[in-house]
C-alpha atoms as a printed R data frame, in Angstrom:
    type eleno elety resid chain resno       x       y       z
1   ATOM     1    CA   MET     A     1  94.822  64.299 113.192
2   ATOM     2    CA   ARG     A     2  96.222  64.087 109.673
3   ATOM     3    CA   ALA     A     3  99.886  64.752 109.090
4   ATOM     4    CA   ALA     A     4  99.113  67.667 106.765
5   ATOM     5    CA   HIS     A     5  97.445  69.486 109.643
6   ATOM     6    CA   ARG     A     6 100.301  69.237 112.130
7   ATOM     7    CA   PRO     A     7 102.185  72.525 112.642
8   ATOM     8    CA   SER     A     8 105.497  70.648 112.317
9   ATOM     9    CA   PHE     A     9 104.618  69.337 108.838
10  ATOM    10    CA   ALA     A    10 105.860  71.561 106.000
11  ATOM    11    CA   ARG     A    11 102.933  72.936 104.019
12  ATOM    12    CA   ASN     A    12 101.529  76.239 102.854
13  ATOM    13    CA   LEU     A    13  99.284  77.903 105.411
14  ATOM    14    CA   HIS     A    14  95.940  79.114 104.136
15  ATOM    15    CA   PRO     A    15  96.534  82.654 102.748
16  ATOM    16    CA   GLY     A    16  93.335  83.892 104.361
17  ATOM    17    CA   ALA     A    17  94.742  83.057 107.808
18  ATOM    18    CA   TRP     A    18  97.829  85.197 107.167
19  ATOM    19    CA   TRP     A    19  95.692  88.120 106.033
20  ATOM    20    CA   LEU     A    20  93.381  87.867 109.049
21  ATOM    21    CA   TRP     A    21  96.420  87.802 111.342
22  ATOM    22    CA   ALA     A    22  97.948  90.815 109.594
23  ATOM    23    CA   LEU     A    23  94.674  92.755 109.657
24  ATOM    24    CA   GLY     A    24  94.475  92.136 113.404
25  ATOM    25    CA   LEU     A    25  97.909  93.704 113.852
26  ATOM    26    CA   ALA     A    26  96.961  96.593 111.557
27  ATOM    27    CA   THR     A    27  93.797  97.214 113.584
28  ATOM    28    CA   ALA     A    28  95.878  97.358 116.751
29  ATOM    29    CA   ALA     A    29  98.309  99.802 115.101
30  ATOM    30    CA   SER     A    30  95.435 102.075 114.084
31  ATOM    31    CA   ARG     A    31  94.362 102.461 117.728
32  ATOM    32    CA   THR     A    32  97.615 103.870 119.102
33  ATOM    33    CA   THR     A    33 100.189 106.591 118.497
34  ATOM    34    CA   ASN     A    34 102.600 105.280 121.127
35  ATOM    35    CA   PRO     A    35 105.896 104.862 119.219
36  ATOM    36    CA   LEU     A    36 107.024 102.031 121.489
37  ATOM    37    CA   LEU     A    37 103.906  99.977 120.793
38  ATOM    38    CA   LEU     A    38 104.073 100.727 117.070
39  ATOM    39    CA   ALA     A    39 107.727  99.673 116.944
40  ATOM    40    CA   LEU     A    40 106.800  96.504 118.861
41  ATOM    41    CA   LEU     A    41 104.075  95.652 116.336
42  ATOM    42    CA   LEU     A    42 106.522  96.149 113.475
43  ATOM    43    CA   ALA     A    43 109.063  93.927 115.230
44  ATOM    44    CA   VAL     A    44 106.422  91.232 115.794
45  ATOM    45    CA   ALA     A    45 105.392  91.273 112.137
46  ATOM    46    CA   GLY     A    46 109.024  91.220 110.998
47  ATOM    47    CA   TYR     A    47 109.903  88.270 113.228
48  ATOM    48    CA   VAL     A    48 106.977  86.201 111.968
49  ATOM    49    CA   VAL     A    49 107.894  87.031 108.372
50  ATOM    50    CA   ALA     A    50 111.508  85.980 108.967
51  ATOM    51    CA   ALA     A    51 110.392  82.733 110.624
52  ATOM    52    CA   ARG     A    52 107.650  81.631 108.227
53  ATOM    53    CA   ARG     A    53 108.271  83.192 104.831
54  ATOM    54    CA   SER     A    54 108.946  81.003 101.818
55  ATOM    55    CA   THR     A    55 111.500  81.365  99.025
56  ATOM    56    CA   ALA     A    56 108.903  82.666  96.550
57  ATOM    57    CA   PRO     A    57 109.604  86.027  94.850
58  ATOM    58    CA   TRP     A    58 106.905  87.852  96.805
59  ATOM    59    CA   ALA     A    59 108.429  86.764 100.141
60  ATOM    60    CA   ASN     A    60 110.929  89.644  99.910
61  ATOM    61    CA   SER     A    61 108.281  92.367  99.736
62  ATOM    62    CA   TYR     A    62 108.292  93.111 103.480
63  ATOM    63    CA   ALA     A    63 111.469  95.206 103.268
64  ATOM    64    CA   ALA     A    64 109.924  97.277 100.473
65  ATOM    65    CA   PHE     A    65 106.895  98.066 102.645
66  ATOM    66    CA   LEU     A    66 109.198  99.108 105.492
67  ATOM    67    CA   LYS     A    67 111.012 101.502 103.168
68  ATOM    68    CA   LEU     A    68 107.663 102.857 102.017
69  ATOM    69    CA   GLY     A    69 106.677 103.397 105.647
70  ATOM    70    CA   LEU     A    70 109.936 105.268 106.295
71  ATOM    71    CA   ALA     A    71 109.188 107.497 103.298
72  ATOM    72    CA   VAL     A    72 105.716 108.173 104.722
73  ATOM    73    CA   ILE     A    73 107.241 109.318 108.029
74  ATOM    74    CA   VAL     A    74 109.683 111.654 106.264
75  ATOM    75    CA   ILE     A    75 106.933 113.151 104.092
76  ATOM    76    CA   ARG     A    76 104.679 113.630 107.122
77  ATOM    77    CA   VAL     A    77 107.431 115.456 109.024
78  ATOM    78    CA   VAL     A    78 108.302 117.675 106.046
79  ATOM    79    CA   PHE     A    79 104.677 118.648 105.501
80  ATOM    80    CA   GLN     A    80 104.305 119.414 109.192
81  ATOM    81    CA   ALA     A    81 107.385 121.632 109.182
82  ATOM    82    CA   VAL     A    82 106.485 123.499 105.986
83  ATOM    83    CA   PHE     A    83 102.730 123.885 106.245
84  ATOM    84    CA   GLY     A    84 102.339 123.664 110.018
85  ATOM    85    CA   ALA     A    85  99.231 121.958 111.363
86  ATOM    86    CA   ALA     A    86  97.335 123.267 114.376
87  ATOM    87    CA   VAL     A    87  99.634 121.750 117.003
88  ATOM    88    CA   ALA     A    88 100.470 124.086 119.845
89  ATOM    89    CA   GLY     A    89 103.969 123.994 121.250
90  ATOM    90    CA   ARG     A    90 106.446 126.119 123.150
91  ATOM    91    CA   THR     A    91 109.754 124.417 122.342
92  ATOM    92    CA   VAL     A    92 110.817 126.179 119.142
93  ATOM    93    CA   LEU     A    93 113.496 124.236 117.297
94  ATOM    94    CA   PHE     A    94 114.020 126.525 114.300
95  ATOM    95    CA   THR     A    95 112.167 129.080 112.198
96  ATOM    96    CA   LEU     A    96 111.504 128.850 108.464
97  ATOM    97    CA   PRO     A    97 110.833 131.850 106.224
98  ATOM    98    CA   GLU     A    98 107.088 132.466 106.399
99  ATOM    99    CA   LEU     A    99 105.032 133.232 103.308
100 ATOM   100    CA   PRO     A   100 102.187 135.712 103.956
101 ATOM   101    CA   LEU     A   101  98.772 134.407 102.962
102 ATOM   102    CA   PRO     A   102  95.431 136.191 102.482
103 ATOM   103    CA   GLY     A   103  92.899 136.262 105.275
104 ATOM   104    CA   TRP     A   104  90.465 133.846 103.645
105 ATOM   105    CA   VAL     A   105  92.913 130.992 104.227
106 ATOM   106    CA   ASP     A   106  93.022 131.550 107.967
107 ATOM   107    CA   GLY     A   107  94.417 128.531 109.830
108 ATOM   108    CA   ILE     A   108  96.923 127.627 107.113
109 ATOM   109    CA   ARG     A   109 100.488 128.853 107.109
110 ATOM   110    CA   ILE     A   110 103.593 128.210 105.047
111 ATOM   111    CA   GLY     A   111 106.809 128.401 107.020
112 ATOM   112    CA   GLY     A   112 107.184 129.984 110.439
113 ATOM   113    CA   GLN     A   113 108.193 128.475 113.743
114 ATOM   114    CA   VAL     A   114 108.690 124.704 113.957
115 ATOM   115    CA   THR     A   115 108.207 123.296 117.435
116 ATOM   116    CA   ALA     A   116 109.311 120.006 118.931
117 ATOM   117    CA   GLU     A   117 105.711 119.180 119.879
118 ATOM   118    CA   ALA     A   118 104.522 119.564 116.285
119 ATOM   119    CA   LEU     A   119 107.334 117.408 114.904
120 ATOM   120    CA   ALA     A   120 106.718 114.741 117.544
121 ATOM   121    CA   SER     A   121 103.029 114.645 116.612
122 ATOM   122    CA   ALA     A   122 103.982 114.270 112.932
123 ATOM   123    CA   VAL     A   123 106.425 111.448 113.703
124 ATOM   124    CA   TYR     A   124 103.835 109.576 115.772
125 ATOM   125    CA   ASP     A   125 101.141 109.867 113.077
126 ATOM   126    CA   GLY     A   126 103.570 108.859 110.353
127 ATOM   127    CA   LEU     A   127 104.801 105.910 112.402
128 ATOM   128    CA   ARG     A   128 101.231 104.706 112.876
129 ATOM   129    CA   LEU     A   129 100.657 104.681 109.117
130 ATOM   130    CA   ALA     A   130 104.054 103.028 108.606
131 ATOM   131    CA   ALA     A   131 103.091 100.290 111.067
132 ATOM   132    CA   ILE     A   132  99.845  99.643 109.184
133 ATOM   133    CA   LEU     A   133 101.801  99.425 105.929
134 ATOM   134    CA   GLY     A   134 104.242  97.034 107.599
135 ATOM   135    CA   CYS     A   135 101.415  94.733 108.669
136 ATOM   136    CA   VAL     A   136 100.001  94.718 105.141
137 ATOM   137    CA   GLY     A   137 103.509  94.037 103.834
138 ATOM   138    CA   ALA     A   138 103.802  91.063 106.181
139 ATOM   139    CA   ALA     A   139 100.633  89.579 104.701
140 ATOM   140    CA   ASN     A   140 101.973  90.144 101.180
141 ATOM   141    CA   ALA     A   141 105.234  88.398 102.089
142 ATOM   142    CA   LEU     A   142 103.580  85.392 103.746
143 ATOM   143    CA   ALA     A   143 100.448  84.740 101.688
144 ATOM   144    CA   ASN     A   144 100.520  83.420  98.143
145 ATOM   145    CA   PRO     A   145  98.467  85.956  96.124
146 ATOM   146    CA   LYS     A   146  97.511  83.356  93.503
147 ATOM   147    CA   ARG     A   147  96.136  80.940  96.076
148 ATOM   148    CA   LEU     A   148  94.367  83.755  97.900
149 ATOM   149    CA   LEU     A   149  92.464  84.611  94.749
150 ATOM   150    CA   THR     A   150  90.925  81.136  94.622
151 ATOM   151    CA   HIS     A   151  89.135  81.925  97.882
152 ATOM   152    CA   VAL     A   152  87.476  85.125  96.670
153 ATOM   153    CA   PRO     A   153  83.681  84.645  96.987
154 ATOM   154    CA   GLY     A   154  82.016  83.556  93.785
155 ATOM   155    CA   ALA     A   155  79.652  86.529  93.881
156 ATOM   156    CA   LEU     A   156  82.634  88.865  93.415
157 ATOM   157    CA   TYR     A   157  83.929  87.217  90.268
158 ATOM   158    CA   GLU     A   158  83.645  90.544  88.358
159 ATOM   159    CA   LEU     A   159  86.373  91.922  90.616
160 ATOM   160    CA   GLY     A   160  88.652  88.973  89.907
161 ATOM   161    CA   VAL     A   161  90.839  90.793  87.401
162 ATOM   162    CA   ALA     A   162  91.205  93.830  89.661
163 ATOM   163    CA   VAL     A   163  92.023  91.596  92.620
164 ATOM   164    CA   VAL     A   164  94.669  89.776  90.575
165 ATOM   165    CA   VAL     A   165  96.364  93.005  89.553
166 ATOM   166    CA   ALA     A   166  96.185  94.501  93.051
167 ATOM   167    CA   MET     A   167  97.401  91.427  94.922
168 ATOM   168    CA   THR     A   168 100.226  90.481  92.567
169 ATOM   169    CA   PHE     A   169 101.497  93.907  91.529
170 ATOM   170    CA   ALA     A   170 103.462  94.749  94.687
171 ATOM   171    CA   PRO     A   171 105.181  91.331  95.045
172 ATOM   172    CA   GLN     A   172 106.025  91.221  91.338
173 ATOM   173    CA   LEU     A   173 107.317  94.794  91.555
174 ATOM   174    CA   VAL     A   174 109.785  93.789  94.269
175 ATOM   175    CA   ALA     A   175 110.910  90.698  92.336
176 ATOM   176    CA   ASP     A   176 111.392  92.640  89.094
177 ATOM   177    CA   ALA     A   177 113.341  95.366  90.908
178 ATOM   178    CA   ALA     A   178 115.699  92.756  92.384
179 ATOM   179    CA   ARG     A   179 116.244  91.192  88.954
180 ATOM   180    CA   ALA     A   180 116.907  94.588  87.368
181 ATOM   181    CA   ARG     A   181 119.486  95.457  90.037
182 ATOM   182    CA   ALA     A   182 121.204  92.089  89.587
183 ATOM   183    CA   ALA     A   183 121.339  92.607  85.811
184 ATOM   184    CA   ARG     A   184 122.911  96.056  86.241
185 ATOM   185    CA   ARG     A   185 125.527  94.632  88.592
186 ATOM   186    CA   LEU     A   186 126.427  91.928  86.061
187 ATOM   187    CA   ARG     A   187 126.844  94.579  83.374
188 ATOM   188    CA   GLY     A   188 129.178  96.585  85.584
189 ATOM   189    CA   GLN     A   189 126.677  99.406  86.060
190 ATOM   190    CA   PRO     A   190 125.785 100.995  89.413
191 ATOM   191    CA   ASP     A   191 122.681  99.474  91.020
192 ATOM   192    CA   ARG     A   192 122.151 102.168  93.658
193 ATOM   193    CA   GLY     A   193 121.440 105.849  93.570
194 ATOM   194    CA   LEU     A   194 119.113 108.113  91.650
195 ATOM   195    CA   ARG     A   195 120.571 107.189  88.246
196 ATOM   196    CA   SER     A   196 119.839 103.506  88.807
197 ATOM   197    CA   VAL     A   197 116.278 104.233  89.911
198 ATOM   198    CA   ARG     A   198 115.685 106.461  86.896
199 ATOM   199    CA   ALA     A   199 116.982 103.785  84.512
200 ATOM   200    CA   THR     A   200 114.994 100.879  85.962
201 ATOM   201    CA   ALA     A   201 111.760 102.490  87.195
202 ATOM   202    CA   VAL     A   202 109.774 102.296  83.958
203 ATOM   203    CA   PRO     A   203 110.889  98.744  82.954
204 ATOM   204    CA   VAL     A   204 110.199  97.438  86.456
205 ATOM   205    CA   LEU     A   205 106.713  98.987  86.620
206 ATOM   206    CA   GLU     A   206 105.898  97.749  83.124
207 ATOM   207    CA   GLY     A   207 107.125  94.234  83.848
208 ATOM   208    CA   ALA     A   208 105.191  93.933  87.109
209 ATOM   209    CA   LEU     A   209 101.983  95.140  85.488
210 ATOM   210    CA   GLU     A   210 102.409  92.813  82.508
211 ATOM   211    CA   ARG     A   211 102.905  89.799  84.797
212 ATOM   212    CA   SER     A   212  99.795  90.668  86.791
213 ATOM   213    CA   LEU     A   213  97.683  91.144  83.664
214 ATOM   214    CA   ALA     A   214  99.051  87.920  82.187
215 ATOM   215    CA   LEU     A   215  97.868  86.029  85.258
216 ATOM   216    CA   ALA     A   216  94.433  87.632  84.964
217 ATOM   217    CA   ALA     A   217  94.261  86.707  81.265
218 ATOM   218    CA   ALA     A   218  95.277  83.129  82.051
219 ATOM   219    CA   MET     A   219  92.482  82.871  84.619
220 ATOM   220    CA   ASP     A   220  89.950  84.244  82.151
221 ATOM   221    CA   SER     A   221  91.059  81.768  79.471
222 ATOM   222    CA   ARG     A   222  90.582  78.902  81.947
223 ATOM   223    CA   GLY     A   223  86.960  79.836  82.579
224 ATOM   224    CA   TYR     A   224  87.282  81.911  85.751
225 ATOM   225    CA   GLY     A   225  83.953  83.572  86.507
226 ATOM   226    CA   ARG     A   226  81.749  81.573  84.164
227 ATOM   227    CA   LEU     A   227  78.100  81.871  85.109
228 ATOM   228    CA   GLY     A   228  75.294  79.469  85.775
229 ATOM   229    CA   ASN     A   229  71.544  79.976  85.439
230 ATOM   230    CA   VAL     A   230  70.082  82.234  88.166
231 ATOM   231    CA   THR     A   231  66.669  83.908  88.212
232 ATOM   232    CA   ARG     A   232  66.235  87.674  88.222
233 ATOM   233    CA   ARG     A   233  64.659  87.548  91.692
234 ATOM   234    CA   ALA     A   234  67.704  85.777  93.092
235 ATOM   235    CA   ARG     A   235  70.021  88.396  91.570
236 ATOM   236    CA   LEU     A   236  68.027  91.250  93.114
237 ATOM   237    CA   LEU     A   237  67.961  89.539  96.505
238 ATOM   238    CA   THR     A   238  71.712  88.958  96.359
239 ATOM   239    CA   SER     A   239  72.437  92.587  95.473
240 ATOM   240    CA   GLY     A   240  70.191  93.868  98.258
241 ATOM   241    CA   LEU     A   241  71.773  91.632 100.881
242 ATOM   242    CA   VAL     A   242  75.324  92.547  99.861
243 ATOM   243    CA   LEU     A   243  74.654  96.303  99.758
244 ATOM   244    CA   GLY     A   244  72.782  96.241 103.064
245 ATOM   245    CA   GLY     A   245  75.501  94.202 104.688
246 ATOM   246    CA   LEU     A   246  78.245  96.538 103.476
247 ATOM   247    CA   MET     A   247  76.357  99.554 104.827
248 ATOM   248    CA   GLY     A   248  76.021  97.866 108.209
249 ATOM   249    CA   ILE     A   249  79.738  97.006 108.246
250 ATOM   250    CA   CYS     A   250  80.678 100.598 107.396
251 ATOM   251    CA   VAL     A   251  78.485 101.983 110.175
252 ATOM   252    CA   GLY     A   252  79.811  99.495 112.723
253 ATOM   253    CA   VAL     A   253  83.473 100.010 111.830
254 ATOM   254    CA   TYR     A   254  83.083 103.800 111.883
255 ATOM   255    CA   ALA     A   255  81.442 103.685 115.298
256 ATOM   256    CA   LEU     A   256  84.237 101.475 116.647
257 ATOM   257    CA   LEU     A   257  87.125 103.533 115.274
258 ATOM   258    CA   ASP     A   258  85.743 107.031 115.871
259 ATOM   259    CA   ALA     A   259  86.408 108.127 119.425
260 ATOM   260    CA   GLY     A   260  83.632 110.740 119.330
261 ATOM   261    CA   ALA     A   261  80.909 108.468 117.964
262 ATOM   262    CA   THR     A   262  78.494 106.478 120.072
263 ATOM   263    CA   ARG     A   263  79.365 102.801 120.432
264 ATOM   264    CA   THR     A   264  75.961 101.624 121.636
265 ATOM   265    CA   LEU     A   265  74.976 100.212 118.268
266 ATOM   266    CA   ALA     A   266  78.508  99.616 116.939
267 ATOM   267    CA   LEU     A   267  78.803  95.887 117.600
268 ATOM   268    CA   PRO     A   268  75.151  95.068 116.692
269 ATOM   269    CA   ALA     A   269  75.449  96.998 113.415
270 ATOM   270    CA   LEU     A   270  78.774  95.365 112.608
271 ATOM   271    CA   GLY     A   271  77.463  91.871 113.420
272 ATOM   272    CA   ALA     A   272  74.258  92.337 111.443
273 ATOM   273    CA   GLY     A   273  76.215  93.735 108.504
274 ATOM   274    CA   LEU     A   274  78.618  90.794 108.481
275 ATOM   275    CA   VAL     A   275  75.800  88.232 108.630
276 ATOM   276    CA   THR     A   276  73.826  89.981 105.874
277 ATOM   277    CA   ALA     A   277  76.851  90.403 103.603
278 ATOM   278    CA   CYS     A   278  77.913  86.768 104.060
279 ATOM   279    CA   ALA     A   279  74.390  85.599 103.226
280 ATOM   280    CA   GLY     A   280  74.405  87.710 100.073
281 ATOM   281    CA   LEU     A   281  77.810  86.381  99.012
282 ATOM   282    CA   MET     A   282  76.723  82.803  99.579
283 ATOM   283    CA   LEU     A   283  73.586  83.283  97.474
284 ATOM   284    CA   GLY     A   284  75.520  85.100  94.786
285 ATOM   285    CA   GLY     A   285  78.126  82.370  94.651
286 ATOM   286    CA   ARG     A   286  75.545  79.929  93.295
287 ATOM   287    CA   ARG     A   287  75.620  81.593  89.889
288 ATOM   288    CA   THR     A   288  79.363  81.029  89.507
289 ATOM   289    CA   VAL     A   289  80.469  77.573  88.394
290 ATOM   290    CA   ARG     A   290  83.839  76.987  90.051
291 ATOM   291    CA   THR     A   291  86.182  74.077  90.575
292 ATOM   292    CA   ARG     A   292  89.292  74.061  92.759
293 ATOM   293    CA   TYR     A   293  92.603  72.335  92.149
294 ATOM   294    CA   ARG     A   294  94.504  71.418  95.318
295 ATOM   295    CA   PRO     A   295  92.223  73.272  97.752
296 ATOM   296    CA   ASP     A   296  93.912  74.748 100.798
297 ATOM   297    CA   PRO     A   297  92.882  73.096 104.080
298 ATOM   298    CA   TRP     A   298  91.600  75.161 106.980
299 ATOM   299    CA   ALA     A   299  92.767  73.217 110.003
300 ATOM   300    CA   LEU     A   300  94.020  73.866 113.525
301 ATOM   301    CA   PRO     A   301  97.077  75.976 112.508
302 ATOM   302    CA   GLU     A   302  94.831  78.329 110.527
303 ATOM   303    CA   TRP     A   303  92.512  78.788 113.502
304 ATOM   304    CA   LEU     A   304  95.453  79.443 115.822
305 ATOM   305    CA   VAL     A   305  97.041  82.020 113.517
306 ATOM   306    CA   THR     A   306  93.722  83.798 113.054
307 ATOM   307    CA   ALA     A   307  93.069  83.749 116.806
308 ATOM   308    CA   SER     A   308  96.476  85.315 117.381
309 ATOM   309    CA   GLY     A   309  95.648  88.312 115.180
310 ATOM   310    CA   VAL     A   310  92.172  88.648 116.682
311 ATOM   311    CA   ALA     A   311  93.648  88.579 120.200
312 ATOM   312    CA   VAL     A   312  96.053  91.412 119.342
313 ATOM   313    CA   ALA     A   313  93.258  93.558 117.913
314 ATOM   314    CA   ALA     A   314  90.891  92.735 120.786
315 ATOM   315    CA   GLY     A   315  93.493  93.695 123.409
316 ATOM   316    CA   PHE     A   316  94.115  97.109 121.864
317 ATOM   317    CA   LEU     A   317  90.414  97.766 121.257
318 ATOM   318    CA   TRP     A   318  89.542  96.850 124.831
319 ATOM   319    CA   VAL     A   319  92.177  99.197 126.247
320 ATOM   320    CA   SER     A   320  91.108 101.946 123.843
321 ATOM   321    CA   ILE     A   321  87.436 101.650 124.804
322 ATOM   322    CA   ALA     A   322  88.353 101.551 128.499
323 ATOM   323    CA   GLY     A   323  90.207 104.841 128.035
324 ATOM   324    CA   GLY     A   324  93.599 103.926 129.473
325 ATOM   325    CA   GLY     A   325  96.826 102.141 128.815
326 ATOM   326    CA   ASP     A   326  98.790 105.077 127.366
327 ATOM   327    CA   LEU     A   327  97.808 104.204 123.805
328 ATOM   328    CA   VAL     A   328  97.942 107.858 122.778
329 ATOM   329    CA   ALA     A   329 101.348 109.443 123.291
330 ATOM   330    CA   SER     A   330 101.246 112.935 124.765
331 ATOM   331    CA   THR     A   331 102.755 115.716 122.651
332 ATOM   332    CA   VAL     A   332 101.416 118.749 124.525
333 ATOM   333    CA   PRO     A   333 103.163 118.683 126.912
334 ATOM   334    CA   LEU     A   334 105.821 116.543 125.256
335 ATOM   335    CA   THR     A   335 106.639 113.574 127.480
336 ATOM   336    CA   VAL     A   336 108.621 110.370 127.123
337 ATOM   337    CA   PRO     A   337 106.202 107.566 126.069
338 ATOM   338    CA   GLU     A   338 105.822 104.559 128.317
339 ATOM   339    CA   LEU     A   339 105.208 100.918 127.466
340 ATOM   340    CA   PRO     A   340 101.837  99.856 128.965
341 ATOM   341    CA   VAL     A   341 101.476  96.287 130.189
342 ATOM   342    CA   ILE     A   342  98.203  95.092 128.638
343 ATOM   343    CA   PRO     A   343  98.832  96.342 125.066
344 ATOM   344    CA   THR     A   344 102.384  94.985 125.257
345 ATOM   345    CA   VAL     A   345 101.147  91.518 126.182
346 ATOM   346    CA   ALA     A   346  98.508  91.717 123.445
347 ATOM   347    CA   ALA     A   347 101.139  92.683 120.857
348 ATOM   348    CA   LEU     A   348 103.402  89.813 121.906
349 ATOM   349    CA   LEU     A   349 100.551  87.388 121.214
350 ATOM   350    CA   GLY     A   350 101.137  88.181 117.549
351 ATOM   351    CA   LEU     A   351 104.401  86.217 117.749
352 ATOM   352    CA   LEU     A   352 102.585  82.900 118.136
353 ATOM   353    CA   PRO     A   353 102.336  82.163 114.379
354 ATOM   354    CA   ALA     A   354 106.147  81.955 114.283
355 ATOM   355    CA   TRP     A   355 105.768  78.622 116.120
356 ATOM   356    CA   LEU     A   356 102.133  77.602 115.584
357 ATOM   357    CA   ALA     A   357 102.093  77.949 111.800
358 ATOM   358    CA   PRO     A   358 103.574  75.086 109.773
359 ATOM   359    CA   PRO     A   359 106.886  75.834 108.063
360 ATOM   360    CA   PRO     A   360 106.592  76.473 104.322
361 ATOM   361    CA   PRO     A   361 107.931  73.827 101.938
362 ATOM   362    CA   ARG     A   362 111.484  74.550 100.815
363 ATOM   363    CA   PRO     A   363 112.729  73.742  97.298
364 ATOM   364    CA   VAL     A   364 115.731  71.416  97.341
365 ATOM   365    CA   SER     A   365 118.349  70.457  94.778
366 ATOM   366    CA   ASP     A   366 117.808  67.764  92.182
367 ATOM   367    CA   GLU     A   367 120.182  65.438  94.037
368 ATOM   368    CA   ALA     A   368 117.968  65.338  97.120
369 ATOM   369    CA   PRO     A   369 115.773  62.304  97.752
370 ATOM   370    CA   ALA     A   370 112.384  62.386  96.103
371 ATOM   371    CA   GLY     A   371 110.609  62.319  99.468
372 ATOM   372    CA   GLN     A   372 112.182  65.650 100.394
373 ATOM   373    CA   GLN     A   373 110.979  67.440  97.273
374 ATOM   374    CA   ALA     A   374 108.621  70.336  98.021
375 ATOM   375    CA   ASP     A   375 105.250  69.817  96.402
376 ATOM   376    CA   GLY     A   376 102.295  72.058  95.691
377 ATOM   377    CA   GLU     A   377 101.595  74.968  93.425
378 ATOM   378    CA   GLU     A   378 103.860  77.384  95.299
379 ATOM   379    CA   ALA     A   379 106.822  75.014  95.024
380 ATOM   380    CA   ASP     A   380 106.238  74.815  91.261
381 ATOM   381    CA   ASP     A   381 106.241  78.603  91.074
382 ATOM   382    CA   GLN     A   382 109.432  78.764  93.112
383 ATOM   383    CA   ARG     A   383 111.218  76.247  90.874
384 ATOM   384    CA   ALA     A   384 110.070  78.084  87.759
385 ATOM   385    CA   GLY     A   385 111.289  81.383  89.200
386 ATOM   386    CA   ASP     A   386 114.667  79.857  90.105
387 ATOM   387    CA   GLU     A   387 115.094  78.453  86.593
388 ATOM   388    CA   GLN     A   388 114.137  81.775  85.042
389 ATOM   389    CA   ALA     A   389 116.595  83.665  87.218
390 ATOM   390    CA   LYS     A   390 119.344  81.101  86.392
391 ATOM   391    CA   HIS     A   391 118.811  81.508  82.637
392 ATOM   392    CA   GLN     A   392 118.723  85.290  82.992
393 ATOM   393    CA   ARG     A   393 122.012  85.354  84.888
394 ATOM   394    CA   ALA     A   394 123.609  83.092  82.288
395 ATOM   395    CA   GLY     A   395 122.410  85.349  79.479
396 ATOM   396    CA   ASP     A   396 123.705  88.459  81.229
397 ATOM   397    CA   GLN     A   397 127.097  86.840  81.735
398 ATOM   398    CA   ARG     A   398 127.298  85.841  78.047
399 ATOM   399    CA   GLY     A   399 126.359  89.392  77.009
400 ATOM   400    CA   LYS     A   400 129.038  90.828  79.302
401 ATOM   401    CA   VAL     A   401 131.685  88.506  77.855
402 ATOM   402    CA   GLN     A   402 130.740  89.389  74.284
403 ATOM   403    CA   ALA     A   403 130.783  93.114  75.075
404 ATOM   404    CA   SER     A   404 134.260  92.818  76.568
């Protein structure tokens, strides 16, 4: 086995492996409303992020996704209290002023009695969505979005610009927000509160979008998505295979996730859709002329990380299909949720990448030996970001001195 494939050797894990692992955790979170299991999945994702994240700017995006998830829970609870969904309950906590509505909007109310059962149901649903956002945030913090884009199938080159903007916007947004807060602190201005958010929101959003579009423009100028010669028959065959495969995947995923749908043809439809879509993408990739610089290896650590996420999703899906395991927390009547054994063990399998994945390369000082220097594209980005932040801090300090 080569040294670059040993988990103990510092290198960047394939970004696709991190996303497959995170999607496995997100799939497990979508199958349960048990707050204990959802909190466990969030803790698992957070531990892996803390153990295997790099020093790149996007590595700090996990906390932002957690805050977004907390906002989702608060909004879900407020909407439940004000508009009141159809959740029966007898434990009335308080009563809001009720606005009378006409009869043609029967089933909708504004205000009225707020029960503990209804609020518990809102908290559980909001926590499930927050857990899914946390899993996606873990993938954003661990995977390099630039390197992930190099693995987009060649047949989807038209979506390259959109993928660049989508995958780099959130990490760049977090990095720009941290720089803006640091600049306000150096100028003696408050970096917290509503006034700080109002002063930095537009510049931060504009800067993150400009960086993402600049990356997309740089890719286009370097020939990303240039086409080769393909016959019209091959293009039609590729389009038919991709569309048919996507339809099969949609039908299979819907049948698996919908509790009321029949699951007899779920796995066959999903498998046939995946095979058909992959065949279409492979045929379509022939028309795109592409070269790769420093390709990411897919070795044993990548397989182990992917298997960890698949095992988590498979454990929750198996318990959900079997109809047990306390995956759905009871709200009517309202009971204390319990921690089932099988889903708990499946969730803990998601911790394996904290030890099985290779540690990311760390940038070191200039005085360190040359053999300890971190190499690769991500290390170059990290060094460039550190230099940019150093020059920005120096400029802010000079401006503060001149102002004083």
